[in-house]
CSV table of C-alpha atoms in Angstrom, one decimal:
chain,number,residue,atom,x,y,z
A,1,MET,CA,-41.9,-54.7,58.8
A,2,ALA,CA,-44.4,-56.7,60.7
A,3,LYS,CA,-43.8,-58.7,63.9
A,4,PHE,CA,-42.1,-61.9,63.1
A,5,ARG,CA,-41.2,-65.2,65.0
A,6,LEU,CA,-37.7,-65.9,65.6
A,7,GLY,CA,-36.5,-69.2,66.5
A,8,ILE,CA,-33.1,-69.6,68.5
A,9,ASP,CA,-31.5,-73.0,69.1
A,10,LEU,CA,-30.8,-72.6,73.0
A,11,ARG,CA,-29.8,-76.2,73.6
A,12,LEU,CA,-26.3,-74.9,74.3
A,13,TYR,CA,-27.4,-71.9,76.3
A,14,GLY,CA,-25.7,-71.0,79.8
A,15,ALA,CA,-22.4,-70.8,81.3
A,16,GLU,CA,-22.1,-74.6,81.8
A,17,HIS,CA,-21.6,-74.8,78.0
A,18,SER,CA,-18.5,-72.4,78.1
A,19,GLY,CA,-18.2,-69.9,75.1
A,20,LEU,CA,-20.9,-71.3,73.0
A,21,GLY,CA,-23.3,-71.1,76.0
A,22,ARG,CA,-22.2,-67.5,76.9
A,23,TYR,CA,-22.7,-66.4,73.3
A,24,SER,CA,-26.2,-67.8,73.2
A,25,ALA,CA,-27.0,-66.0,76.4
A,26,GLU,CA,-25.5,-62.8,75.1
A,27,ILE,CA,-27.3,-62.6,71.8
A,28,LEU,CA,-30.7,-63.5,73.5
A,29,ASP,CA,-30.1,-60.9,76.2
A,30,ALA,CA,-29.3,-58.2,73.6
A,31,LEU,CA,-32.5,-59.1,71.6
A,32,LEU,CA,-34.7,-59.2,74.7
A,33,ARG,CA,-33.3,-55.9,75.8
A,34,TYR,CA,-33.1,-54.1,72.5
A,35,GLY,CA,-35.0,-56.0,70.0
A,36,HIS,CA,-38.2,-54.8,68.2
A,37,ASP,CA,-41.0,-56.4,66.7
A,38,LEU,CA,-40.2,-60.0,67.3
A,39,ASP,CA,-41.3,-63.1,69.3
A,40,ILE,CA,-38.6,-65.3,70.4
A,41,VAL,CA,-39.0,-69.2,70.5
A,42,GLY,CA,-36.2,-71.0,72.0
A,43,PHE,CA,-35.5,-74.6,71.4
A,44,VAL,CA,-34.3,-76.0,74.5
A,45,ASP,CA,-33.1,-79.3,76.0
A,46,SER,CA,-36.1,-80.8,77.9
A,47,TYR,CA,-33.7,-81.3,81.0
A,48,SER,CA,-32.1,-77.9,80.9
A,49,ALA,CA,-31.9,-76.1,84.3
A,50,ASN,CA,-32.5,-72.8,82.4
A,51,LYS,CA,-36.1,-73.6,81.1
A,52,GLU,CA,-37.8,-71.7,83.8
A,53,LYS,CA,-35.3,-68.8,83.6
A,54,LEU,CA,-35.9,-68.5,79.8
A,55,ALA,CA,-39.6,-68.8,80.2
A,56,ALA,CA,-39.6,-66.0,83.0
A,57,LEU,CA,-37.7,-63.7,80.4
A,58,GLY,CA,-40.6,-64.1,77.8
A,59,VAL,CA,-39.0,-66.8,75.7
A,60,ALA,CA,-41.5,-69.3,74.3
A,61,ILE,CA,-40.0,-72.7,75.2
A,62,ILE,CA,-40.1,-75.6,72.7
A,63,ASP,CA,-38.6,-78.7,74.0
A,64,ALA,CA,-35.8,-80.2,71.8
A,65,PRO,CA,-34.3,-83.2,73.9
A,66,TYR,CA,-31.7,-83.9,71.1
A,67,ARG,CA,-28.2,-83.8,72.1
A,68,PRO,CA,-25.9,-81.5,69.9
A,69,TYR,CA,-24.1,-83.8,67.2
A,70,SER,CA,-26.2,-86.6,67.7
A,71,TRP,CA,-28.3,-88.5,65.0
A,72,GLN,CA,-31.7,-87.4,66.8
A,73,GLU,CA,-30.5,-83.9,66.2
A,74,GLN,CA,-30.2,-84.5,62.5
A,75,ILE,CA,-33.4,-86.6,62.1
A,76,LEU,CA,-35.8,-85.2,64.4
A,77,LEU,CA,-35.2,-81.6,65.4
A,78,PRO,CA,-36.3,-80.4,61.8
A,79,SER,CA,-39.7,-81.5,62.5
A,80,VAL,CA,-39.9,-79.7,65.9
A,81,ILE,CA,-38.8,-76.4,64.3
A,82,ALA,CA,-41.2,-76.8,61.6
A,83,LYS,CA,-44.1,-77.2,64.0
A,84,ALA,CA,-43.3,-74.1,65.8
A,85,LYS,CA,-44.1,-72.0,62.7
A,86,VAL,CA,-41.1,-69.7,63.1
A,87,ASP,CA,-40.3,-67.2,60.4
A,88,LEU,CA,-36.5,-67.5,60.7
A,89,VAL,CA,-34.1,-69.7,62.8
A,90,HIS,CA,-30.8,-68.4,64.3
A,91,PHE,CA,-28.6,-71.3,64.9
A,92,PRO,CA,-25.6,-69.9,67.2
A,93,HIS,CA,-23.4,-72.7,66.2
A,94,PHE,CA,-22.6,-74.8,62.8
A,95,ASN,CA,-24.6,-77.8,63.8
A,96,VAL,CA,-27.6,-77.2,61.8
A,97,PRO,CA,-29.3,-80.4,60.9
A,98,LEU,CA,-28.6,-81.5,57.4
A,99,THR,CA,-32.3,-82.3,56.9
A,100,TYR,CA,-33.5,-78.7,57.9
A,101,GLY,CA,-34.7,-77.0,54.6
A,102,GLY,CA,-36.3,-73.8,56.3
A,103,PRO,CA,-34.7,-70.2,56.3
A,104,TYR,CA,-31.9,-69.8,58.9
A,105,VAL,CA,-29.0,-67.8,59.9
A,106,VAL,CA,-25.9,-69.5,61.3
A,107,THR,CA,-23.0,-68.2,63.4
A,108,ILE,CA,-19.6,-69.6,62.6
A,109,HIS,CA,-17.2,-68.8,65.7
A,110,ASP,CA,-14.2,-70.4,64.2
A,111,LEU,CA,-12.7,-73.1,61.8
A,112,ILE,CA,-10.4,-74.5,64.5
A,113,MET,CA,-11.1,-78.0,63.3
A,114,HIS,CA,-10.3,-77.3,59.7
A,115,HIS,CA,-6.6,-76.0,61.1
A,116,PHE,CA,-6.1,-78.7,63.7
A,117,PRO,CA,-7.8,-82.1,62.4
A,118,TRP,CA,-5.7,-84.0,65.2
A,119,ARG,CA,-6.9,-87.1,66.7
A,120,THR,CA,-5.9,-85.9,70.0
A,121,THR,CA,-8.9,-83.5,69.6
A,122,SER,CA,-11.4,-86.3,70.5
A,123,GLN,CA,-11.6,-89.2,72.7
A,124,ARG,CA,-12.6,-91.5,69.8
A,125,VAL,CA,-10.5,-94.4,68.2
A,126,ALA,CA,-8.9,-93.4,64.8
A,127,PRO,CA,-11.5,-94.7,62.3
A,128,VAL,CA,-14.3,-93.2,64.3
A,129,PHE,CA,-12.6,-90.1,64.7
A,130,PHE,CA,-11.9,-89.7,60.9
A,131,MET,CA,-15.4,-90.5,60.0
A,132,LYS,CA,-16.6,-87.9,62.6
A,133,HIS,CA,-14.3,-85.3,61.2
A,134,LEU,CA,-15.6,-85.9,57.7
A,135,ALA,CA,-19.2,-85.5,59.1
A,136,TYR,CA,-18.0,-82.3,60.8
A,137,ARG,CA,-16.6,-81.0,57.5
A,138,ALA,CA,-19.8,-81.9,55.7
A,139,THR,CA,-21.9,-80.4,58.4
A,140,VAL,CA,-20.2,-77.1,58.3
A,141,ARG,CA,-20.2,-76.9,54.4
A,142,ARG,CA,-23.8,-77.6,54.2
A,143,ALA,CA,-24.6,-75.1,57.0
A,144,ILE,CA,-22.6,-72.2,55.3
A,145,ASN,CA,-23.8,-73.1,51.9
A,146,ARG,CA,-27.5,-73.2,52.7
A,147,ALA,CA,-27.7,-70.3,55.2
A,148,ARG,CA,-29.5,-67.1,54.3
A,149,ALA,CA,-26.9,-65.3,56.2
A,150,VAL,CA,-23.4,-66.5,57.8
A,151,ILE,CA,-22.5,-64.5,61.0
A,152,ALA,CA,-18.8,-64.3,61.8
A,153,VAL,CA,-17.8,-63.2,65.2
A,154,SER,CA,-14.5,-61.5,64.3
A,155,ARG,CA,-12.9,-60.0,61.0
A,156,TYR,CA,-10.3,-63.0,61.5
A,157,THR,CA,-12.9,-65.5,61.4
A,158,ALA,CA,-14.6,-63.9,58.5
A,159,GLU,CA,-11.4,-64.1,56.4
A,160,ASP,CA,-10.9,-67.6,57.5
A,161,ILE,CA,-14.5,-68.5,56.3
A,162,LEU,CA,-13.9,-66.9,53.0
A,163,THR,CA,-10.7,-68.8,52.5
A,164,TYR,CA,-12.4,-72.1,52.7
A,165,TYR,CA,-15.9,-71.0,51.4
A,166,PRO,CA,-15.4,-68.2,49.1
A,167,GLN,CA,-19.0,-68.8,47.9
A,168,VAL,CA,-20.5,-67.2,51.1
A,169,ALA,CA,-19.1,-63.8,50.4
A,170,GLY,CA,-22.4,-62.0,49.4
A,171,ARG,CA,-24.0,-63.6,52.6
A,172,LEU,CA,-21.3,-63.0,55.1
A,173,LYS,CA,-22.0,-60.6,58.3
A,174,ILE,CA,-19.2,-59.6,60.9
A,175,ILE,CA,-21.2,-59.1,64.2
A,176,LEU,CA,-18.7,-58.8,66.9
A,177,GLU,CA,-19.4,-60.2,70.4
A,178,PRO,CA,-19.5,-57.7,73.3
A,179,ALA,CA,-17.3,-57.8,76.4
A,180,PRO,CA,-19.4,-60.1,78.3
A,181,ILE,CA,-20.7,-59.2,81.9
A,182,LEU,CA,-20.6,-62.4,84.2
A,183,GLY,CA,-24.0,-63.2,85.6
A,184,SER,CA,-25.0,-63.7,89.1
A,185,GLN,CA,-26.3,-67.4,88.9
A,186,SER,CA,-25.9,-69.5,91.8
A,187,ASP,CA,-22.7,-71.9,92.1
A,188,MET,CA,-23.1,-75.5,90.8
A,189,LYS,CA,-21.9,-78.5,92.3
A,190,LEU,CA,-19.0,-79.8,90.6
A,191,GLY,CA,-19.1,-83.1,88.8
A,192,VAL,CA,-15.9,-84.8,90.0
A,193,SER,CA,-14.1,-87.3,87.9
A,194,ARG,CA,-12.5,-90.2,89.9
A,195,ASP,CA,-9.1,-89.2,88.4
A,196,LEU,CA,-9.6,-85.6,89.6
A,197,LYS,CA,-10.7,-86.1,93.2
A,198,ARG,CA,-7.4,-85.3,94.9
A,199,SER,CA,-7.1,-82.0,93.2
A,200,VAL,CA,-10.7,-80.9,93.1
A,201,PRO,CA,-13.2,-80.5,96.0
A,202,GLU,CA,-16.0,-82.9,95.8
A,203,VAL,CA,-18.6,-80.3,96.7
A,204,VAL,CA,-18.3,-76.5,96.2
A,205,SER,CA,-21.4,-74.6,97.1
A,206,GLY,CA,-22.4,-71.4,98.3
A,207,GLU,CA,-21.1,-67.9,97.6
A,208,CYS,CA,-17.7,-66.4,99.0
A,209,ARG,CA,-18.2,-63.1,100.9
A,210,ASP,CA,-14.5,-62.0,100.6
A,211,ASP,CA,-11.1,-62.7,99.3
A,212,LYS,CA,-10.0,-64.9,102.1
A,213,ASP,CA,-13.2,-67.0,101.8
A,214,ILE,CA,-12.6,-67.8,98.1
A,215,LEU,CA,-8.8,-68.6,98.9
A,216,LEU,CA,-9.9,-71.1,101.5
A,217,LYS,CA,-12.7,-72.5,99.6
A,218,TYR,CA,-10.6,-73.6,96.6
A,219,ASN,CA,-7.2,-73.9,98.4
A,220,ILE,CA,-5.7,-71.3,96.5
A,221,GLY,CA,-2.6,-69.5,97.4
A,222,ARG,CA,-1.3,-66.0,96.0
A,223,PRO,CA,-0.1,-64.7,93.7
A,224,TYR,CA,-1.9,-67.1,91.1
A,225,ILE,CA,-2.2,-67.1,87.3
A,226,LEU,CA,-5.8,-68.1,86.0
A,227,ILE,CA,-7.0,-70.1,82.9
A,228,VAL,CA,-10.7,-70.5,82.3
A,229,GLY,CA,-12.4,-72.5,79.7
A,230,ASN,CA,-12.3,-75.9,77.8
A,231,LEU,CA,-8.9,-77.8,77.6
A,232,TYR,CA,-8.9,-79.0,74.1
A,233,PRO,CA,-5.4,-79.5,72.5
A,234,HIS,CA,-5.5,-76.4,70.7
A,235,LYS,CA,-5.7,-74.5,73.8
A,236,ASN,CA,-2.0,-75.4,74.4
A,237,THR,CA,-2.3,-76.0,78.0
A,238,ARG,CA,0.1,-79.0,77.8
A,239,THR,CA,2.9,-76.7,76.9
A,240,VAL,CA,1.8,-74.7,79.9
A,241,MET,CA,2.2,-77.7,82.1
A,242,ARG,CA,5.7,-78.4,81.0
A,243,VAL,CA,6.6,-74.5,81.4
A,244,TRP,CA,5.1,-74.6,84.8
A,245,GLN,CA,7.4,-77.4,85.8
A,246,ARG,CA,10.3,-75.2,85.1
A,247,LEU,CA,8.8,-72.0,86.3
A,248,TYR,CA,7.2,-72.7,89.5
A,249,PRO,CA,10.2,-73.2,91.6
A,250,LEU,CA,11.6,-69.9,90.4
A,251,ALA,CA,8.4,-67.8,90.3
A,252,LYS,CA,6.2,-69.4,93.0
A,253,ARG,CA,2.9,-68.7,91.3
A,254,GLN,CA,0.1,-71.1,91.4
A,255,LEU,CA,-1.6,-71.9,88.2
A,256,VAL,CA,-5.6,-72.0,88.8
A,257,ILE,CA,-7.6,-73.7,85.8
A,258,VAL,CA,-11.3,-73.5,85.8
A,259,GLY,CA,-13.2,-75.5,83.2
A,260,ARG,CA,-15.4,-78.4,82.7
A,261,LEU,CA,-14.1,-81.8,83.8
A,262,ASP,CA,-14.3,-83.8,80.6
A,263,VAL,CA,-11.6,-86.1,79.0
A,264,PHE,CA,-9.3,-83.4,78.0
A,265,ALA,CA,-9.4,-82.1,81.6
A,266,ARG,CA,-8.3,-85.7,82.8
A,267,ARG,CA,-5.6,-85.9,80.3
A,268,LEU,CA,-4.2,-82.6,81.3
A,269,TYR,CA,-4.6,-83.4,85.0
A,270,ASN,CA,-2.8,-86.7,84.4
A,271,GLU,CA,0.1,-85.0,82.7
A,272,ALA,CA,0.3,-82.4,85.6
A,273,LEU,CA,0.4,-85.4,88.1
A,274,THR,CA,3.2,-87.0,86.1
A,275,LEU,CA,5.2,-83.7,86.2
A,276,GLY,CA,4.7,-83.5,89.9
A,277,LEU,CA,2.6,-80.4,89.7
A,278,VAL,CA,-0.3,-81.8,91.7
A,279,TYR,CA,0.0,-82.6,95.4
A,280,ASP,CA,-2.0,-84.7,97.8
A,281,SER,CA,-1.9,-82.0,100.3
A,282,GLY,CA,-0.8,-78.5,100.6
A,283,GLU,CA,-0.4,-75.8,98.0
A,284,SER,CA,-0.1,-77.5,94.4
A,285,PRO,CA,1.8,-75.7,91.7
A,286,VAL,CA,-1.3,-76.3,89.6
A,287,ARG,CA,-5.0,-76.4,90.7
A,288,PHE,CA,-8.0,-77.8,88.9
A,289,LEU,CA,-11.1,-76.4,90.1
A,290,GLY,CA,-13.8,-77.8,87.5
A,291,PHE,CA,-16.8,-75.7,86.9
A,292,VAL,CA,-17.2,-72.5,89.0
A,293,GLY,CA,-20.3,-70.4,89.1
A,294,ASP,CA,-20.3,-66.7,88.0
A,295,HIS,CA,-20.2,-65.4,91.5
A,296,ASP,CA,-17.1,-67.1,92.4
A,297,LEU,CA,-15.6,-66.5,89.0
A,298,ARG,CA,-15.8,-63.0,89.3
A,299,GLN,CA,-13.8,-63.0,92.4
A,300,LEU,CA,-11.2,-65.4,90.8
A,301,TYR,CA,-10.7,-63.0,87.9
A,302,ARG,CA,-10.5,-60.1,90.1
A,303,MET,CA,-8.0,-61.4,92.5
A,304,ALA,CA,-5.6,-63.1,89.9
A,305,GLU,CA,-2.4,-61.5,89.1
A,306,TYR,CA,-2.8,-62.4,85.4
A,307,TYR,CA,-5.2,-64.2,83.3
A,308,LEU,CA,-3.4,-66.4,80.9
A,309,ASN,CA,-4.8,-67.2,77.3
A,310,PRO,CA,-1.9,-69.6,75.6
A,311,SER,CA,-4.2,-70.7,72.8
A,312,LEU,CA,-2.7,-71.8,69.4
A,313,LEU,CA,-5.9,-70.5,67.8
A,314,GLU,CA,-9.2,-69.1,69.2
A,315,GLY,CA,-12.7,-68.1,67.9
A,316,VAL,CA,-13.0,-65.0,70.1
A,317,GLY,CA,-11.4,-65.6,73.5
A,318,LEU,CA,-14.3,-64.7,75.6
A,319,THR,CA,-12.6,-65.7,78.9
A,320,GLY,CA,-10.0,-63.0,78.1
A,321,LEU,CA,-12.9,-60.4,77.7
A,322,GLU,CA,-14.3,-61.4,81.0
A,323,ALA,CA,-11.0,-60.9,82.6
A,324,LEU,CA,-10.4,-57.6,81.0
A,325,ALA,CA,-13.9,-56.4,82.0
A,326,MET,CA,-13.0,-57.4,85.7
A,327,GLY,CA,-9.9,-55.2,85.5
A,328,THR,CA,-7.5,-58.2,85.3
A,329,LEU,CA,-4.2,-58.1,83.5
A,330,VAL,CA,-4.3,-60.3,80.5
A,331,LEU,CA,-1.3,-62.4,79.1
A,332,SER,CA,-2.3,-63.7,75.5
A,333,SER,CA,-1.2,-65.5,72.7
A,334,PRO,CA,-0.9,-63.2,69.5
A,335,ASN,CA,-2.6,-65.9,67.3
A,336,GLY,CA,-5.9,-65.7,65.3
A,337,PRO,CA,-8.3,-62.8,66.3
A,338,LEU,CA,-6.9,-62.3,69.8
A,339,PRO,CA,-5.1,-58.9,69.1
A,340,GLU,CA,-8.1,-57.8,67.1
A,341,ILE,CA,-10.4,-58.8,70.1
A,342,TYR,CA,-8.1,-57.7,73.1
A,343,GLN,CA,-6.7,-54.8,71.3
A,344,ASN,CA,-4.1,-53.0,73.6
A,345,GLY,CA,-5.7,-54.4,76.7
A,346,ALA,CA,-3.3,-57.6,76.7
A,347,THR,CA,0.3,-58.2,76.8
A,348,TYR,CA,1.2,-60.5,74.0
A,349,ILE,CA,3.6,-63.5,74.6
A,350,PRO,CA,4.9,-66.1,72.1
A,351,VAL,CA,3.3,-69.4,72.9
A,352,ASP,CA,4.4,-71.6,69.8
A,353,ASN,CA,6.7,-73.6,71.8
A,354,GLU,CA,7.9,-74.3,75.5
A,355,GLU,CA,11.1,-72.5,75.4
A,356,VAL,CA,9.9,-69.2,74.2
A,357,MET,CA,6.7,-69.2,76.4
A,358,TYR,CA,9.0,-70.0,79.2
A,359,ARG,CA,11.3,-67.0,78.6
A,360,ALA,CA,8.5,-64.7,78.1
A,361,LEU,CA,6.6,-65.6,81.3
A,362,TYR,CA,10.0,-65.8,83.3
A,363,LYS,CA,10.6,-61.9,82.4
A,364,ILE,CA,6.9,-60.9,83.2
A,365,PHE,CA,7.0,-62.7,86.6
A,366,ASN,CA,10.4,-61.2,87.5
A,367,ARG,CA,9.3,-57.7,86.4
A,368,GLN,CA,11.6,-57.5,83.5
A,369,VAL,CA,8.7,-56.5,81.2
A,370,ASN,CA,6.0,-53.7,81.8
A,371,THR,CA,2.5,-55.3,81.9
A,372,THR,CA,0.6,-52.3,83.0
A,373,ARG,CA,-2.7,-52.6,81.2
A,374,PRO,CA,-3.9,-49.5,79.3
A,375,GLU,CA,-7.5,-48.9,79.9
A,376,PHE,CA,-9.7,-51.4,77.9
A,377,LYS,CA,-12.6,-49.9,76.1
A,378,GLU,CA,-15.5,-52.2,75.2
A,379,SER,CA,-15.9,-51.7,71.5
A,380,TYR,CA,-19.3,-53.5,71.0
A,381,ASN,CA,-22.3,-53.6,73.4
A,382,LEU,CA,-25.5,-55.3,73.7
A,383,LYS,CA,-27.3,-52.7,71.9
A,384,ASP,CA,-24.9,-52.8,68.9
A,385,VAL,CA,-25.3,-56.4,68.9
A,386,ALA,CA,-29.2,-56.2,68.8
A,387,THR,CA,-29.3,-53.8,66.0
A,388,SER,CA,-26.8,-55.8,63.8
A,389,LEU,CA,-28.7,-58.9,64.6
A,390,GLU,CA,-32.0,-57.5,63.5
A,391,ASN,CA,-30.7,-55.7,60.5
A,392,CYS,CA,-29.4,-59.2,59.4
A,393,TYR,CA,-32.7,-60.9,60.2
A,394,TYR,CA,-34.7,-58.1,58.3
A,395,GLU,CA,-32.6,-58.4,55.4
A,396,VAL,CA,-33.1,-62.3,55.1
A,397,LEU,CA,-36.9,-62.0,55.7
A,398,ARG,CA,-37.0,-59.1,53.1
A,399,SER,CA,-35.1,-61.4,50.6
A,400,LYS,CA,-38.1,-64.2,51.0
A,401,GLU,CA,-40.8,-61.8,50.0
């Protein structure tokens, strides 16, 4: 087939956008390394710090200064895409503009908001939240119904999509995510919320050369347990806080939390403060670090006694894959696709309520349970991703002819 122009929505590209950002980076990396006969056009936020990096990689940059989930995205982004004259667009997330009528492929990572339509998942007042939830459902439904192909990142997600949208069966593709390799980008200054200043260093910069440096830099004691990622309610970290209040006096393990300092992090921090888990000085039972660059994050993974994923439901659980790739023992929820993704690389613990989680972690920390990790074998690599994506794109383009 002749060379074609592929547009990719890269407004959520990069580690600062957590799982979605890493996914965008991974599929782009796969296509740039192993793709054939395609020119890649990236729709990028005008203020993105990644523009120069993407241009240096050979991506044709198109400014798309429209915040995801905004009305500008819905009304203005389609005309920007049309002017780029691409043959096909890949949207790595469900937020396809309702007014976009061109051919596209969309990735659906999960339908968590279908399962947990709680108002606590938003900072909005109730009427606004319910309106936004209706808009979310409409956007997902239209994105799936109009897509030439829908990509699910796990078999679990594919089955979930078919439960809600059985009409997509003939267009549904399962393309697994590879075990991510953390990049070497420089650490970024942490944006510190007023509520978090007692727990989070105001400026964290530079790269640590050894284990002692990283512990001093972030005021961490060993052994510690690590959680990385967004702190949405379905991540179940409020239950973890209550468990840690009981567990810390007995197990003496610090809980280190890495993730964006947003409204959900503030809520969790305030809960930890109320439970007496955050101190003004000295070693707190819980440490909130905010966003951490990949160089330091590698060391934090490597030095952690365990990585903990207590989620009630996940799309893929990329941070657990990162931990496994760094050789870290993983304690994981058995919910959703996580056993499919982590396979026998993790020890699975019950997380549905405080008591069962407490008992499981107490036994593990007191060596009553064997958590020796079998060798984790990456089941899907960048070359596999590139091949699967290209096959999907070509199938869509051939169907247009």
